[in-house]
Short mmCIF file of C-alpha atoms in Angstrom, two decimals:
data_model
loop_
_atom_site.label_atom_id
_atom_site.label_comp_id
_atom_site.label_asym_id
_atom_site.label_seq_id
_atom_site.Cartn_x
_atom_site.Cartn_y
_atom_site.Cartn_z
CA MET A 1 -37.42 19.89 -8.02
CA ALA A 2 -37.59 21.36 -11.52
CA ALA A 3 -35.06 20.16 -14.05
CA SER A 4 -33.58 23.64 -14.32
CA GLN A 5 -32.95 23.68 -10.57
CA VAL A 6 -31.36 20.24 -10.64
CA LEU A 7 -29.00 21.29 -13.40
CA CYS A 8 -27.87 24.31 -11.38
CA SER A 9 -27.38 22.60 -8.00
CA PRO A 10 -23.63 22.43 -7.26
CA GLU A 11 -23.99 19.23 -5.22
CA LEU A 12 -25.97 17.40 -7.89
CA LEU A 13 -23.81 18.71 -10.72
CA HIS A 14 -20.71 17.49 -8.90
CA SER A 15 -22.25 14.03 -8.47
CA ILE A 16 -23.16 13.89 -12.16
CA PHE A 17 -19.77 15.08 -13.36
CA TYR A 18 -17.97 12.72 -11.01
CA TYR A 19 -19.33 9.83 -13.06
CA CYS A 20 -17.55 11.40 -16.05
CA ARG A 21 -14.27 11.83 -14.18
CA ASP A 22 -12.37 9.58 -16.60
CA SER A 23 -13.43 11.55 -19.67
CA ARG A 24 -11.53 14.82 -19.93
CA SER A 25 -13.27 15.75 -23.16
CA THR A 26 -16.73 15.39 -21.58
CA LEU A 27 -15.77 17.50 -18.59
CA ALA A 28 -14.12 20.12 -20.80
CA ALA A 29 -17.28 20.34 -22.92
CA ALA A 30 -19.47 20.63 -19.81
CA ALA A 31 -17.32 23.48 -18.55
CA CYS A 32 -18.32 25.51 -21.61
CA VAL A 33 -22.11 25.36 -20.95
CA ASN A 34 -22.50 28.03 -18.28
CA SER A 35 -20.79 29.34 -15.15
CA ALA A 36 -22.43 26.83 -12.78
CA TRP A 37 -21.48 23.87 -14.95
CA SER A 38 -18.02 25.30 -15.52
CA GLU A 39 -17.24 25.55 -11.83
CA GLU A 40 -18.22 21.97 -10.97
CA ALA A 41 -16.88 20.39 -14.16
CA LEU A 42 -13.49 22.02 -13.60
CA ASN A 43 -13.52 20.99 -9.94
CA VAL A 44 -13.84 17.36 -11.04
CA LEU A 45 -11.46 17.69 -14.00
CA TRP A 46 -8.69 19.19 -11.88
CA GLY A 47 -9.47 17.51 -8.61
CA ASN A 48 -10.13 13.83 -9.24
CA ARG A 49 -7.40 12.42 -11.45
CA ASP A 50 -5.33 9.41 -10.55
CA PHE A 51 -1.53 9.08 -10.66
CA GLY A 52 -2.03 6.04 -12.89
CA GLU A 53 -2.47 8.23 -15.94
CA ASN A 54 0.49 8.69 -18.21
CA PRO A 55 1.34 11.48 -18.03
CA PRO A 56 -0.49 12.36 -14.79
CA VAL A 57 -2.89 15.24 -15.38
CA HIS A 58 -1.78 17.01 -12.22
CA GLU A 59 1.92 17.11 -12.84
CA GLY A 60 2.88 20.65 -11.96
CA ARG A 61 4.06 21.33 -15.49
CA VAL A 62 0.42 21.40 -16.61
CA LEU A 63 0.03 24.62 -14.64
CA ILE A 64 3.16 26.08 -16.23
CA ASP A 65 1.48 25.95 -19.64
CA LEU A 66 -1.28 28.26 -18.39
CA SER A 67 -1.05 32.02 -18.39
CA THR A 68 0.34 33.41 -15.14
CA GLY A 69 -2.97 35.06 -14.29
CA ARG A 70 -4.93 31.80 -14.49
CA ARG A 71 -2.58 29.53 -12.55
CA GLN A 72 -3.94 30.31 -9.08
CA TYR A 73 -7.54 29.71 -10.21
CA TYR A 74 -6.73 26.16 -11.27
CA ALA A 75 -4.26 25.56 -8.44
CA SER A 76 -7.09 26.17 -5.98
CA LYS A 77 -8.99 23.19 -7.46
CA ILE A 78 -6.17 20.64 -7.44
CA ARG A 79 -6.47 17.74 -5.01
CA MET A 80 -3.57 15.68 -6.39
CA LEU A 81 -0.24 17.21 -7.35
CA HIS A 82 2.57 15.25 -8.99
CA ILE A 83 5.93 17.02 -9.40
CA GLU A 84 8.57 14.79 -10.91
CA HIS A 85 10.12 15.49 -14.32
CA ARG A 86 11.85 18.89 -14.51
CA ALA A 87 10.99 19.36 -10.85
CA ASP A 88 13.37 22.31 -10.54
CA VAL A 89 11.57 24.26 -13.27
CA VAL A 90 8.11 23.25 -12.09
CA HIS A 91 8.75 24.08 -8.45
CA ALA A 92 10.19 27.48 -9.34
CA SER A 93 7.11 28.28 -11.42
CA LEU A 94 4.67 27.24 -8.70
CA LYS A 95 6.37 28.78 -5.67
CA ASP A 96 3.90 31.69 -5.39
CA LEU A 97 0.76 29.55 -5.72
CA ASN A 98 -1.53 28.26 -2.99
CA PHE A 99 -3.15 24.80 -3.09
CA PRO A 100 -5.93 24.93 -0.47
CA ARG A 101 -7.65 21.70 -1.58
CA LEU A 102 -4.52 19.60 -2.01
CA GLN A 103 -4.98 16.13 -0.54
CA HIS A 104 -2.20 14.05 -2.11
CA LEU A 105 1.27 15.26 -3.01
CA LEU A 106 4.08 13.40 -4.80
CA LEU A 107 7.51 15.04 -4.98
CA ASN A 108 10.32 13.32 -6.87
CA ARG A 109 13.44 14.95 -8.18
CA ASN A 110 15.18 11.78 -9.35
CA TYR A 111 14.87 13.08 -12.91
CA THR A 112 16.05 16.63 -12.15
CA SER A 113 19.50 17.99 -12.88
CA GLY A 114 19.12 21.54 -11.58
CA ALA A 115 18.89 22.80 -8.03
CA ILE A 116 15.44 22.89 -6.47
CA GLY A 117 15.93 26.00 -4.38
CA ASP A 118 13.39 26.67 -1.63
CA ALA A 119 12.05 23.74 0.36
CA PRO A 120 8.53 22.84 -0.89
CA SER A 121 6.75 23.88 2.31
CA GLN A 122 4.11 25.75 0.29
CA TYR A 123 2.46 22.42 -0.53
CA LEU A 124 1.86 21.58 3.12
CA GLN A 125 -1.86 22.27 3.33
CA PRO A 126 -4.32 21.48 6.18
CA ASN A 127 -6.26 19.07 3.90
CA LEU A 128 -3.18 17.06 2.90
CA GLU A 129 -3.76 13.35 3.58
CA GLY A 130 -0.99 11.73 1.53
CA LEU A 131 2.65 12.74 1.02
CA GLU A 132 5.14 10.82 -1.16
CA TRP A 133 8.67 12.16 -0.98
CA TYR A 134 11.49 10.87 -3.22
CA SER A 135 15.00 12.31 -3.55
CA TRP A 136 14.15 15.58 -1.84
CA ASP A 137 16.13 14.26 1.11
CA SER A 138 18.33 17.35 1.53
CA ASP A 139 15.16 19.33 2.27
CA LEU A 140 13.86 16.78 4.75
CA THR A 141 15.15 18.57 7.84
CA LYS A 142 13.87 18.69 11.40
CA GLU A 143 12.38 22.09 10.64
CA PHE A 144 10.46 20.71 7.68
CA LEU A 145 9.19 17.74 9.70
CA ASP A 146 7.99 20.19 12.33
CA GLN A 147 6.12 22.09 9.60
CA ILE A 148 4.41 18.87 8.50
CA ASN A 149 3.19 18.25 12.03
CA ALA A 150 2.06 21.84 12.47
CA ARG A 151 0.24 22.22 9.15
CA CYS A 152 -0.87 18.74 8.05
CA THR A 153 -3.03 17.59 10.92
CA ARG A 154 -4.95 15.18 8.65
CA LEU A 155 -1.92 13.41 7.17
CA LYS A 156 -2.64 9.67 6.93
CA GLU A 157 -0.10 8.36 4.41
CA LEU A 158 3.62 9.15 4.41
CA THR A 159 6.19 7.70 1.99
CA LEU A 160 9.90 8.54 2.21
CA GLY A 161 12.40 7.20 -0.30
CA ASP A 162 16.07 7.66 -1.26
CA ASP A 163 18.38 8.99 1.43
CA ASP A 164 21.71 9.82 -0.24
CA ASN A 165 21.84 13.32 1.28
CA LEU A 166 19.65 12.85 4.32
CA ARG A 167 19.78 15.74 6.79
CA THR A 168 17.40 14.25 9.35
CA THR A 169 18.68 12.06 12.16
CA PRO A 170 16.91 8.88 13.33
CA GLU A 171 16.22 10.61 16.65
CA GLU A 172 14.56 13.59 14.91
CA PHE A 173 12.43 11.29 12.77
CA PHE A 174 11.43 9.27 15.83
CA ASP A 175 10.37 12.50 17.55
CA PHE A 176 8.39 13.54 14.46
CA LEU A 177 6.43 10.28 14.39
CA ALA A 178 5.82 10.31 18.13
CA LYS A 179 4.21 13.75 17.82
CA ASN A 180 2.13 12.85 14.76
CA ARG A 181 -0.80 10.64 15.71
CA SER A 182 -2.70 10.85 12.41
CA ILE A 183 -0.38 8.77 10.19
CA SER A 184 -1.83 5.29 9.65
CA GLU A 185 0.15 4.25 6.55
CA LEU A 186 3.94 4.57 6.63
CA THR A 187 6.47 3.63 3.93
CA ILE A 188 10.19 4.21 4.48
CA ALA A 189 12.97 3.37 2.03
CA CYS A 190 15.63 5.18 4.07
CA PRO A 191 17.44 2.46 6.08
CA ASP A 192 19.43 5.03 8.07
CA LEU A 193 16.21 6.43 9.52
CA VAL A 194 14.90 3.10 10.77
CA GLN A 195 16.68 1.82 13.85
CA ASN A 196 15.66 -0.74 16.47
CA ASP A 197 14.16 1.92 18.74
CA LEU A 198 11.85 3.05 15.96
CA MET A 199 10.73 -0.52 15.20
CA PHE A 200 9.97 -1.03 18.88
CA TYR A 201 7.92 2.17 18.92
CA LEU A 202 6.04 1.19 15.75
CA SER A 203 5.16 -2.18 17.29
CA GLU A 204 3.12 -0.40 19.99
CA ARG A 205 1.78 2.48 17.93
CA LYS A 206 -2.00 2.52 17.85
CA GLY A 207 -3.79 3.20 14.57
CA LEU A 208 -0.87 2.09 12.37
CA GLU A 209 -2.53 -0.04 9.67
CA CYS A 210 0.07 -0.22 6.89
CA LEU A 211 3.85 -0.38 7.32
CA ALA A 212 6.50 -0.81 4.60
CA LEU A 213 10.20 -0.78 5.53
CA TRP A 214 12.40 -1.23 2.47
CA ASP A 215 16.12 -1.92 2.10
CA ARG A 216 16.77 -2.88 5.72
CA PRO A 217 17.16 -6.58 6.63
CA TRP A 218 16.16 -7.18 10.26
CA ASP A 219 17.73 -9.68 12.62
CA GLU A 220 16.06 -11.46 15.53
CA ASP A 221 17.14 -9.20 18.43
CA ILE A 222 14.50 -6.52 18.04
CA PHE A 223 11.66 -9.00 17.62
CA GLN A 224 12.76 -10.92 20.71
CA LYS A 225 12.64 -7.65 22.63
CA ILE A 226 9.18 -6.79 21.25
CA SER A 227 7.90 -10.27 22.09
CA SER A 228 9.06 -10.06 25.69
CA GLU A 229 8.05 -6.47 26.40
CA GLN A 230 4.97 -5.74 24.27
CA PRO A 231 1.73 -7.52 25.27
CA HIS A 232 -0.09 -6.68 22.03
CA PRO A 233 2.47 -5.82 19.34
CA PHE A 234 1.35 -4.53 15.93
CA ASP A 235 -2.24 -4.88 17.10
CA ASP A 236 -3.79 -2.56 14.48
CA LEU A 237 -1.41 -3.46 11.64
CA ARG A 238 -3.00 -5.15 8.62
CA ASP A 239 -0.46 -4.66 5.81
CA ILE A 240 3.31 -5.06 6.16
CA THR A 241 6.37 -5.01 3.89
CA LEU A 242 9.75 -5.86 5.38
CA CYS A 243 13.01 -7.76 4.90
CA LEU A 244 14.15 -10.43 7.36
CA LYS A 245 17.28 -12.42 7.96
CA PRO A 246 16.49 -16.14 8.45
CA PRO A 247 17.09 -16.14 12.26
CA ALA A 248 14.41 -13.45 12.64
CA ILE A 249 11.66 -15.48 10.95
CA PRO A 250 10.46 -17.53 13.97
CA PHE A 251 10.41 -14.41 16.16
CA ALA A 252 8.92 -11.84 13.76
CA LEU A 253 6.12 -13.67 11.96
CA PRO A 254 4.21 -14.89 15.04
CA LEU A 255 3.94 -11.24 16.17
CA LEU A 256 1.97 -10.35 13.04
CA LYS A 257 -1.20 -12.23 13.92
CA ASN A 258 -3.64 -9.65 12.51
CA ILE A 259 -1.89 -9.12 9.18
CA THR A 260 -4.03 -9.64 6.06
CA ARG A 261 -1.35 -8.68 3.52
CA ILE A 262 2.39 -9.39 3.71
CA ASN A 263 5.19 -8.57 1.30
CA LEU A 264 8.28 -10.27 2.70
CA GLU A 265 11.87 -10.44 1.47
CA ILE A 266 14.22 -13.01 3.00
CA GLU A 267 18.01 -12.64 2.76
CA GLY A 268 19.46 -16.11 3.16
CA ASP A 269 17.90 -19.58 3.32
CA GLY A 270 14.23 -18.96 4.07
CA GLY A 271 13.16 -22.58 4.37
CA ALA A 272 11.61 -21.93 7.79
CA ALA A 273 9.26 -19.26 6.42
CA PRO A 274 6.27 -21.43 5.34
CA GLU A 275 5.94 -23.06 8.77
CA HIS A 276 5.74 -19.67 10.50
CA LEU A 277 3.62 -18.03 7.82
CA ALA A 278 1.09 -20.77 8.59
CA THR A 279 0.47 -19.12 11.98
CA MET A 280 -0.80 -15.92 10.29
CA ILE A 281 -4.32 -17.22 9.79
CA SER A 282 -5.77 -13.83 8.82
CA LEU A 283 -3.60 -13.63 5.69
CA GLN A 284 -5.37 -12.91 2.41
CA ASP A 285 -2.49 -11.67 0.25
CA MET A 286 1.00 -13.15 0.58
CA CYS A 287 4.11 -12.42 -1.50
CA ILE A 288 7.44 -13.89 -0.35
CA ARG A 289 10.69 -13.14 -2.18
CA PHE A 290 13.57 -15.54 -1.46
CA CYS A 291 16.83 -13.76 -2.30
CA ASP A 292 19.01 -16.85 -2.01
CA ALA A 293 18.86 -20.56 -2.78
CA THR A 294 16.25 -22.16 -0.54
CA GLU A 295 14.97 -25.66 0.13
CA LEU A 296 11.30 -25.54 1.10
CA PRO A 297 10.32 -28.43 3.43
CA VAL A 298 7.16 -30.28 2.42
CA ASP A 299 5.80 -30.21 5.98
CA GLY A 300 6.16 -26.44 6.09
CA LEU A 301 4.33 -26.02 2.80
CA LEU A 302 1.50 -28.32 3.89
CA ALA A 303 1.19 -26.40 7.17
CA MET A 304 -0.01 -23.46 5.08
CA ARG A 305 -3.35 -25.24 4.76
CA SER A 306 -4.29 -23.07 7.74
CA LEU A 307 -4.40 -19.97 5.52
CA THR A 308 -7.98 -20.55 4.40
CA ASN A 309 -8.60 -16.85 3.65
CA LEU A 310 -5.72 -16.64 1.20
CA THR A 311 -6.51 -15.25 -2.26
CA ARG A 312 -2.90 -14.64 -3.38
CA PHE A 313 -0.14 -17.19 -2.86
CA CYS A 314 3.08 -15.82 -4.37
CA PHE A 315 6.59 -17.18 -3.98
CA MET A 316 9.43 -15.49 -5.88
CA GLY A 317 13.01 -16.66 -6.33
CA HIS A 318 15.33 -18.20 -8.91
CA GLU A 319 16.67 -21.07 -6.80
CA LEU A 320 13.70 -22.55 -4.98
CA GLN A 321 13.57 -26.32 -4.54
CA SER A 322 11.36 -28.78 -2.70
CA HIS A 323 10.36 -32.44 -2.58
CA PHE A 324 6.75 -31.26 -2.92
CA SER A 325 5.29 -33.98 -5.17
CA ASN A 326 2.08 -34.89 -6.99
CA ASP A 327 0.22 -36.03 -3.87
CA ASN A 328 0.85 -32.76 -2.04
CA PRO A 329 -0.95 -30.07 -4.13
CA LYS A 330 -4.35 -31.68 -3.51
CA SER A 331 -3.75 -31.69 0.26
CA LEU A 332 -2.64 -28.05 0.25
CA LEU A 333 -5.08 -26.57 -2.25
CA SER A 334 -8.17 -28.32 -0.93
CA ALA A 335 -7.92 -25.89 2.00
CA LEU A 336 -7.13 -22.82 -0.11
CA ARG A 337 -10.27 -22.68 -2.21
CA GLN A 338 -10.38 -18.89 -2.39
CA LEU A 339 -7.08 -18.64 -4.28
CA GLU A 340 -7.07 -16.29 -7.25
CA THR A 341 -3.30 -16.24 -7.76
CA PHE A 342 -0.93 -19.19 -7.30
CA ASP A 343 2.70 -18.32 -8.08
CA PHE A 344 4.82 -21.33 -7.15
CA PRO A 345 8.05 -21.28 -9.24
CA VAL A 346 9.62 -24.07 -7.23
CA GLN A 347 11.70 -26.83 -8.78
CA CYS A 348 9.93 -29.99 -7.57
CA PRO A 349 8.59 -33.28 -8.97
CA LEU A 350 5.16 -32.08 -10.07
CA SER A 351 3.33 -33.09 -13.23
CA PHE A 352 0.02 -32.47 -14.98
CA SER A 353 -1.85 -33.78 -11.94
CA ALA A 354 -0.83 -30.60 -10.11
CA LEU A 355 -2.79 -28.60 -12.71
CA LEU A 356 -5.75 -30.89 -12.10
CA SER A 357 -5.54 -30.19 -8.37
CA ILE A 358 -5.52 -26.44 -8.97
CA SER A 359 -8.46 -26.72 -11.35
CA LYS A 360 -10.62 -28.82 -9.03
CA ASN A 361 -9.94 -26.90 -5.83
CA CYS A 362 -9.47 -23.29 -6.95
CA ARG A 363 -12.22 -22.51 -9.44
CA SER A 364 -11.63 -18.75 -9.25
CA ILE A 365 -7.93 -18.99 -10.08
CA GLY A 366 -6.87 -16.15 -12.37
CA ALA A 367 -3.07 -16.47 -12.47
CA ILE A 368 -0.72 -19.48 -12.21
CA THR A 369 3.07 -19.62 -12.24
CA LEU A 370 4.84 -22.98 -12.00
CA ARG A 371 8.28 -24.39 -12.75
CA GLY A 372 8.98 -27.71 -14.43
CA ALA A 373 7.62 -29.88 -17.23
CA TYR A 374 3.87 -30.32 -17.64
CA ASP A 375 2.36 -32.46 -20.37
CA LEU A 376 -0.21 -30.04 -21.79
CA GLN A 377 -1.32 -32.71 -24.24
CA ARG A 378 -3.32 -34.19 -21.36
CA LEU A 379 -5.71 -31.26 -21.60
CA ALA A 380 -7.41 -33.40 -24.27
CA GLU A 381 -8.46 -35.86 -21.54
CA GLU A 382 -10.60 -33.26 -19.72
CA ALA A 383 -14.12 -32.62 -21.05
CA GLU A 384 -14.94 -29.39 -19.17
CA PRO A 385 -12.86 -26.19 -19.16
CA MET A 386 -10.34 -26.52 -16.37
CA PHE A 387 -9.66 -22.82 -15.79
CA PRO A 388 -12.70 -20.69 -16.66
CA GLU A 389 -11.26 -17.55 -15.00
CA LEU A 390 -7.56 -17.96 -15.81
CA GLN A 391 -5.90 -14.91 -17.39
CA VAL A 392 -2.19 -15.58 -16.82
CA LEU A 393 -0.36 -18.92 -17.21
CA VAL A 394 3.43 -19.07 -16.78
CA ILE A 395 5.32 -22.36 -16.80
CA LYS A 396 9.06 -21.94 -16.43
CA GLY A 397 11.41 -24.56 -17.81
CA ASP A 398 14.85 -24.60 -19.38
CA GLY A 399 14.46 -27.72 -21.51
CA SER A 400 16.33 -30.00 -19.14
CA GLU A 401 13.21 -31.57 -17.65
CA GLU A 402 11.98 -34.86 -19.07
CA ILE A 403 8.69 -34.60 -20.93
CA PRO A 404 6.59 -37.22 -22.77
CA PRO A 405 6.94 -37.54 -26.56
CA ARG A 406 4.86 -35.11 -28.60
CA ARG A 407 1.61 -36.75 -29.77
CA LEU A 408 -0.21 -33.57 -30.80
CA ASP A 409 1.06 -30.78 -32.98
CA ALA A 410 1.54 -27.23 -31.65
CA THR A 411 -1.71 -25.92 -33.16
CA GLU A 412 -3.77 -28.59 -31.44
CA ILE A 413 -2.12 -27.96 -28.05
CA ALA A 414 -2.72 -24.23 -28.46
CA ARG A 415 -6.38 -24.94 -29.28
CA LEU A 416 -6.70 -27.03 -26.12
CA ILE A 417 -5.25 -24.20 -24.04
CA CYS A 418 -7.83 -21.82 -25.53
CA CYS A 419 -10.65 -24.23 -24.72
CA HIS A 420 -9.58 -24.85 -21.14
CA ALA A 421 -8.67 -21.21 -20.37
CA PRO A 422 -11.06 -19.11 -22.49
CA LYS A 423 -10.09 -15.85 -20.73
CA LEU A 424 -6.32 -16.35 -20.98
CA ASP A 425 -4.48 -13.15 -21.97
CA ASP A 426 -0.89 -14.02 -21.13
CA LEU A 427 0.74 -17.38 -21.93
CA GLU A 428 4.43 -17.84 -21.13
CA LEU A 429 6.11 -21.22 -21.65
CA THR A 430 9.88 -20.75 -21.33
CA ASP A 431 10.84 -24.33 -22.25
CA PRO A 432 12.42 -23.95 -25.73
CA ARG A 433 10.67 -27.18 -26.80
CA LEU A 434 7.31 -25.44 -26.37
CA GLN A 435 8.00 -22.25 -28.29
CA ASP A 436 6.03 -23.54 -31.28
CA VAL A 437 3.00 -23.87 -28.96
CA VAL A 438 3.38 -20.25 -27.80
CA GLU A 439 3.69 -19.10 -31.41
CA ALA A 440 0.62 -21.10 -32.41
CA TYR A 441 -1.33 -19.68 -29.47
CA ASP A 442 -0.35 -16.10 -30.35
#
């Protein structure tokens, strides 16, 4: 194929410009070459931006800045639409536009003081695959849910948040989900919508891969019912976020045998959690937030040796304690060799030997969080870099822990840290006696 033909082929031009998707200036310049280039460059420029940008390029207000006659031309190219700040003004300006290529929509009127007006049904397009809905709860009616099912037959991801003025009943939402078989990722931060009947239904729903239920602590009753009546609960689920009361732990966690990622919040003493997490042998990413003071049994922690696929081990909580001691990290971590993140802010009798255990068993470790006193002067005893991939090191202490006398000055300790963690970007030592080391490192 001649070069001139290549440079006029829409498919090839799109592939070329897609590689430049992160450079607005390059795409804008390409759009000025000729009509063929302009069409494909603008398709990429307007259709392939991520919400991670600040501000997002597809916030609706970008369209408002265009002349009225040009808005529909660019609206027809948009695949991601983000309407948040000044949502009332933006929505009013866009109400006559059509978005035929729209695939992901985020609506949030948390930052809006004026009335929105018409429900945003115009954004419900056949190609829509993702819908995030925050604080538009008064428009989330049964009629609007019916429109979603009728128009968005490809919808895969649904996020609902903030329910102060909710006009949809749990029964209507249940009916909506039962009729929609395409949704595979569901996030709900509306506790009033999520009742036991819905949880039971979700446990048997086929094709549900990701489930996040925020702001609703679950007790054991529903999981006992699921265990006794569902032969294969949560069979397709791989990613879950939920909040449990302690009595629910031994009933809920064993049901999640296929989960690879869990984000769990525990209201109350969650000391039983590690023992039951150990049964989830498919886990790769684990984040557990303990809301209350918790004593973590050593046996339960050591049982987590079974999680050999784990890459992220994250415990969170301000009052975590254990008798986990210097002999235990080696036993645990020798089985968790794929760890990249080890966040263990537990008050326990660990010392520098725990760092040695992490170094020897988890060579790919990139982030460590610990609590207590660790004699970093002992880094001088190790010839080879202990943490070649480490980027984040956090050691939490309040100055009450006993530490050995200072033999090295702050500059020398900082130099040792640099040598043993050459890729370290973030060093946080909260013990006030180590602030001179942090300052020397910075």
